[in-house]
PDB file of C-alpha atoms in Angstrom:
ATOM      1  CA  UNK A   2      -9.586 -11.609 -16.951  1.00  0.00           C
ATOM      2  CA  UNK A   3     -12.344  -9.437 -17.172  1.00  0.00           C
ATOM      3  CA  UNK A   4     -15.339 -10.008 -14.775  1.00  0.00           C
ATOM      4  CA  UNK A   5     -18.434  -8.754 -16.620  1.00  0.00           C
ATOM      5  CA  UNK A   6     -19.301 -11.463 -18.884  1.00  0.00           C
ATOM      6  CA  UNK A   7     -17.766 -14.422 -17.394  1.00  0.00           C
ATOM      7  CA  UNK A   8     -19.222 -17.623 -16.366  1.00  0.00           C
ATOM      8  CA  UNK A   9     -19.099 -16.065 -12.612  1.00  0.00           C
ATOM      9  CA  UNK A  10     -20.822 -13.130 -13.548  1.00  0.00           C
ATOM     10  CA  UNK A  11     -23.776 -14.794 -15.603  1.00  0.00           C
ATOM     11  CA  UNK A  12     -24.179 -16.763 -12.239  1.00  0.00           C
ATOM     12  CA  UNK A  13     -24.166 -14.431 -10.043  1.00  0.00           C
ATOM     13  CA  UNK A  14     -26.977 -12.621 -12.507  1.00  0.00           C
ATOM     14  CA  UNK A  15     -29.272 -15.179 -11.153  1.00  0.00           C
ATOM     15  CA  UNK A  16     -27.996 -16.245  -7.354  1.00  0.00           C
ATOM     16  CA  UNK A  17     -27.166 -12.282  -6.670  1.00  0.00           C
ATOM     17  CA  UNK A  18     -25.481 -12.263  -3.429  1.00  0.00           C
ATOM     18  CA  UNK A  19     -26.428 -15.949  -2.224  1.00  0.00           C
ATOM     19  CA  UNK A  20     -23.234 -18.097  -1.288  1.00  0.00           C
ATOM     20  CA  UNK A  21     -21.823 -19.745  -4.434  1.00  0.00           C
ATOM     21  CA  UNK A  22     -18.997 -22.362  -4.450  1.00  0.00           C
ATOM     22  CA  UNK A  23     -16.991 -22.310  -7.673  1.00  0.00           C
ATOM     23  CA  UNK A  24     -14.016 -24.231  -8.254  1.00  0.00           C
ATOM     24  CA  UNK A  25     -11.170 -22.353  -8.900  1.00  0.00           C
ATOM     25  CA  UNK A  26      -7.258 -21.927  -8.991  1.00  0.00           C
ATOM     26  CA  UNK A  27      -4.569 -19.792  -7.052  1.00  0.00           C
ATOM     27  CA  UNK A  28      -1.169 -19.183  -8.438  1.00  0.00           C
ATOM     28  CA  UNK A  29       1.776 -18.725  -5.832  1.00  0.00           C
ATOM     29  CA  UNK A  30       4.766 -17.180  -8.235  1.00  0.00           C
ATOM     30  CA  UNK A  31       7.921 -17.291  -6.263  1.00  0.00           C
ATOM     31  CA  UNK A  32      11.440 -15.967  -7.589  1.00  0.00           C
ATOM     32  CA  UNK A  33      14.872 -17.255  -7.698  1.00  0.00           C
ATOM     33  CA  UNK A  34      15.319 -15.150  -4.287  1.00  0.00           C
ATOM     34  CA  UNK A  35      12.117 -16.458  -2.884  1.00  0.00           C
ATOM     35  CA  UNK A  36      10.009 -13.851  -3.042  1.00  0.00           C
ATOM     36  CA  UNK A  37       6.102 -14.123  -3.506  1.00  0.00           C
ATOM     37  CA  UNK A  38       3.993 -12.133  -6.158  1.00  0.00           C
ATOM     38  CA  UNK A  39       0.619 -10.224  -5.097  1.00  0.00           C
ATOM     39  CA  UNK A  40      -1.398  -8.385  -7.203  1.00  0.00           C
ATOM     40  CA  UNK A  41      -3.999  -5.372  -5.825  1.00  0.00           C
ATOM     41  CA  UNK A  42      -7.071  -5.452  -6.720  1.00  0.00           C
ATOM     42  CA  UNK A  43      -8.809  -1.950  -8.124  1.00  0.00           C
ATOM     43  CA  UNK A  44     -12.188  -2.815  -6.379  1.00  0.00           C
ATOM     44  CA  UNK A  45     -11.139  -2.975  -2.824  1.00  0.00           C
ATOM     45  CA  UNK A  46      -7.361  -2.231  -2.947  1.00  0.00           C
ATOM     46  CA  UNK A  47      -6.465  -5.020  -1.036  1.00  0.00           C
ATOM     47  CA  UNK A  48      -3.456  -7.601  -2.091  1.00  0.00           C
ATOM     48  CA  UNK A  49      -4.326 -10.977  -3.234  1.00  0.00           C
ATOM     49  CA  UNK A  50      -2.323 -13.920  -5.052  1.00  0.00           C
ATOM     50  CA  UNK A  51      -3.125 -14.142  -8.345  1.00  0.00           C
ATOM     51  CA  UNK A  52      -6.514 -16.495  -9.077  1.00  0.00           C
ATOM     52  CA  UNK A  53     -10.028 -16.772  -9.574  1.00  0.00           C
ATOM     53  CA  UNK A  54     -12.390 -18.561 -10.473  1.00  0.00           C
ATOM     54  CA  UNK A  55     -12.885 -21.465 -13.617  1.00  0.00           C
ATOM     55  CA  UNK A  56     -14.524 -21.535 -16.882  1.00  0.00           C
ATOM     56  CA  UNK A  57     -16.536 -24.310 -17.842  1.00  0.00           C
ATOM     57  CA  UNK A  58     -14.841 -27.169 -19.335  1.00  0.00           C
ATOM     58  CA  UNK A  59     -11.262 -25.803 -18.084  1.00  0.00           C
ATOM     59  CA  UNK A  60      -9.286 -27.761 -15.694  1.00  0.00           C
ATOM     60  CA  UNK A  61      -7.746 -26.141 -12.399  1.00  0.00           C
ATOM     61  CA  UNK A  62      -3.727 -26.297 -14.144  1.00  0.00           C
ATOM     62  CA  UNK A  63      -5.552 -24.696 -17.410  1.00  0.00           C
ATOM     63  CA  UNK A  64      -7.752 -22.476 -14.517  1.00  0.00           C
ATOM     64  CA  UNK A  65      -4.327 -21.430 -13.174  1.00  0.00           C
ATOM     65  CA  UNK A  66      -2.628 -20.406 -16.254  1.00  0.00           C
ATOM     66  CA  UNK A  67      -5.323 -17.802 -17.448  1.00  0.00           C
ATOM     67  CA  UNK A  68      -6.134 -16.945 -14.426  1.00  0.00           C
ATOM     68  CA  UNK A  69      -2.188 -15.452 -13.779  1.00  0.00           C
ATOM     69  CA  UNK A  70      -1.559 -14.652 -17.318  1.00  0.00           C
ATOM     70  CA  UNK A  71      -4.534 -12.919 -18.000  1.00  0.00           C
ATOM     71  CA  UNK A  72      -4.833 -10.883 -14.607  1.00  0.00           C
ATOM     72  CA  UNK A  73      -1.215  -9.811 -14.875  1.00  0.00           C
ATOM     73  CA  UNK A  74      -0.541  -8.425 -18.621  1.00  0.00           C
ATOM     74  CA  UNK A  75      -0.446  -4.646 -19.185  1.00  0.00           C
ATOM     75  CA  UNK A  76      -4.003  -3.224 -18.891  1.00  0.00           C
ATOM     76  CA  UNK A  77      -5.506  -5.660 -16.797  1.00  0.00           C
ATOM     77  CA  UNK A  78      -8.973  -4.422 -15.605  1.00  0.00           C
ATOM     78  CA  UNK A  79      -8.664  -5.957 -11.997  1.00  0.00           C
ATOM     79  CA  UNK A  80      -5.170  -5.301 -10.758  1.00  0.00           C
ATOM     80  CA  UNK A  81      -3.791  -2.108 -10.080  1.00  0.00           C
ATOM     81  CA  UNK A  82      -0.318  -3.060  -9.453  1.00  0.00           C
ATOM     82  CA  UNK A  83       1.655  -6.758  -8.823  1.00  0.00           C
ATOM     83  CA  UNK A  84       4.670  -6.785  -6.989  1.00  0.00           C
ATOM     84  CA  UNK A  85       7.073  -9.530  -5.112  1.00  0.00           C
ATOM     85  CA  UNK A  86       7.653  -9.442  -1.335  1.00  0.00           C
ATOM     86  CA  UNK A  87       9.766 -10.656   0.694  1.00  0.00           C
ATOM     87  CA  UNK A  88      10.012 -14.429   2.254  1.00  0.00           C
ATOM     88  CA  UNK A  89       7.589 -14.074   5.621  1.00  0.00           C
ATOM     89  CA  UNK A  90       6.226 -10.375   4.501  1.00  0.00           C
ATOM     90  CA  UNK A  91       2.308 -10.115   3.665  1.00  0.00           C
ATOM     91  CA  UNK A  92       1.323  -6.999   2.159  1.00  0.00           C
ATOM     92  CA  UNK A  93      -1.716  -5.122   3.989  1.00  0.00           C
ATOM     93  CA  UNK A  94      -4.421  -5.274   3.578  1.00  0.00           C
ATOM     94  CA  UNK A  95      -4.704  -8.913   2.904  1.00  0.00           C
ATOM     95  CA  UNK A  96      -7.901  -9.866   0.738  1.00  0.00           C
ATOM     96  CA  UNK A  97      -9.787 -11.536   4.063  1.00  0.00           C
ATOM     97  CA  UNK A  98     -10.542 -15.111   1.832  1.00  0.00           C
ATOM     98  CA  UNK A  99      -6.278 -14.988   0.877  1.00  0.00           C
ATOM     99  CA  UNK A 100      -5.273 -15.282   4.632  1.00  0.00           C
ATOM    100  CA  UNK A 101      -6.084 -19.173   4.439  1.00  0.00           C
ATOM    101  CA  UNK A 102      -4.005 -19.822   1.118  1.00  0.00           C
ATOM    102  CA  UNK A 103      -1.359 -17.459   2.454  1.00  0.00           C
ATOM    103  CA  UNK A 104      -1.106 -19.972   5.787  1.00  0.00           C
ATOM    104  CA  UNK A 105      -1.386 -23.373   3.816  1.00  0.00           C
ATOM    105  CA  UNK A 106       1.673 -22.041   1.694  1.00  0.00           C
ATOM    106  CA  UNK A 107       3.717 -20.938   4.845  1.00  0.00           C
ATOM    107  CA  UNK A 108       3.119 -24.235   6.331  1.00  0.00           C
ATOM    108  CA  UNK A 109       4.038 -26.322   2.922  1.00  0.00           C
ATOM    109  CA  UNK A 110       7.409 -24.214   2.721  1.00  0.00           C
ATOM    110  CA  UNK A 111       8.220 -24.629   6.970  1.00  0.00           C
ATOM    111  CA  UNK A 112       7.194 -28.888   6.072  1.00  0.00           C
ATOM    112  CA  UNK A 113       7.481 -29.342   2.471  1.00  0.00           C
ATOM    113  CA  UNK A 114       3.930 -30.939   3.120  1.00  0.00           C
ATOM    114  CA  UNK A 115       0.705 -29.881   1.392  1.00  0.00           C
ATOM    115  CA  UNK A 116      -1.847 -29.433   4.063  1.00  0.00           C
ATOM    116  CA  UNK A 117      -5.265 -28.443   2.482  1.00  0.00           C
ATOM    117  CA  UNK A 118      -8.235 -27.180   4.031  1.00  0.00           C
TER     118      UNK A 118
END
């Protein structure tokens, strides 16, 4: 998805650098040999799951969808490369706000419980 232009952006036209909670969605792709997907991102190079933040009017499954779809097709403007690792490896650097979703996932796959923060 591109950032410039998006209901994010127009809001942070007018908050600037002010805290600003926005729902959003995070996609954890895993393949049939249980590995995870992260994406880099161009702006700070670190590795993220794919996400980010919704649209009006979309919900967080709808959210989700675009958010991996559109942030992982050819000519993305946010990702510089995606890639699967390994069960239990964690590229580096981590984005610093990922760390959290990266330990609620790790603890839903050692419980099969959803622990949210």
């Amino acid at each position: 998805m591109v950032f410039e232009g998006s209901h994010l952006w127009k809001l942070r036209q007018v908050v600037g650098k002010q805290l600003l909670l926005v729902p959003g969605a995070q996609v954890v792709v895993v393949d049939e040999r249980e590995r995870v997907l992260f994406q880099r991102r161009v702006d700070s190079g670190a590795w993220e799951l794919p996400g980010g933040a919704a649209e009006p009017g979309l919900s967080f499954r709808e959210t989700a969808a675009r958010q991996w779809m559109g942030e992982l097709v050819p000519g993305a403007d946010e990702v510089i490369e995606a890639r699967f690792f390994e069960p239990g490896e964690v590229p580096a650097p981590l984005q610093p706000q990922q760390e959290a979703v990266w330990e609620m996932y790790a603890a839903y796959r050692a419980t099969g419980l959803f622990q949210g923060r």
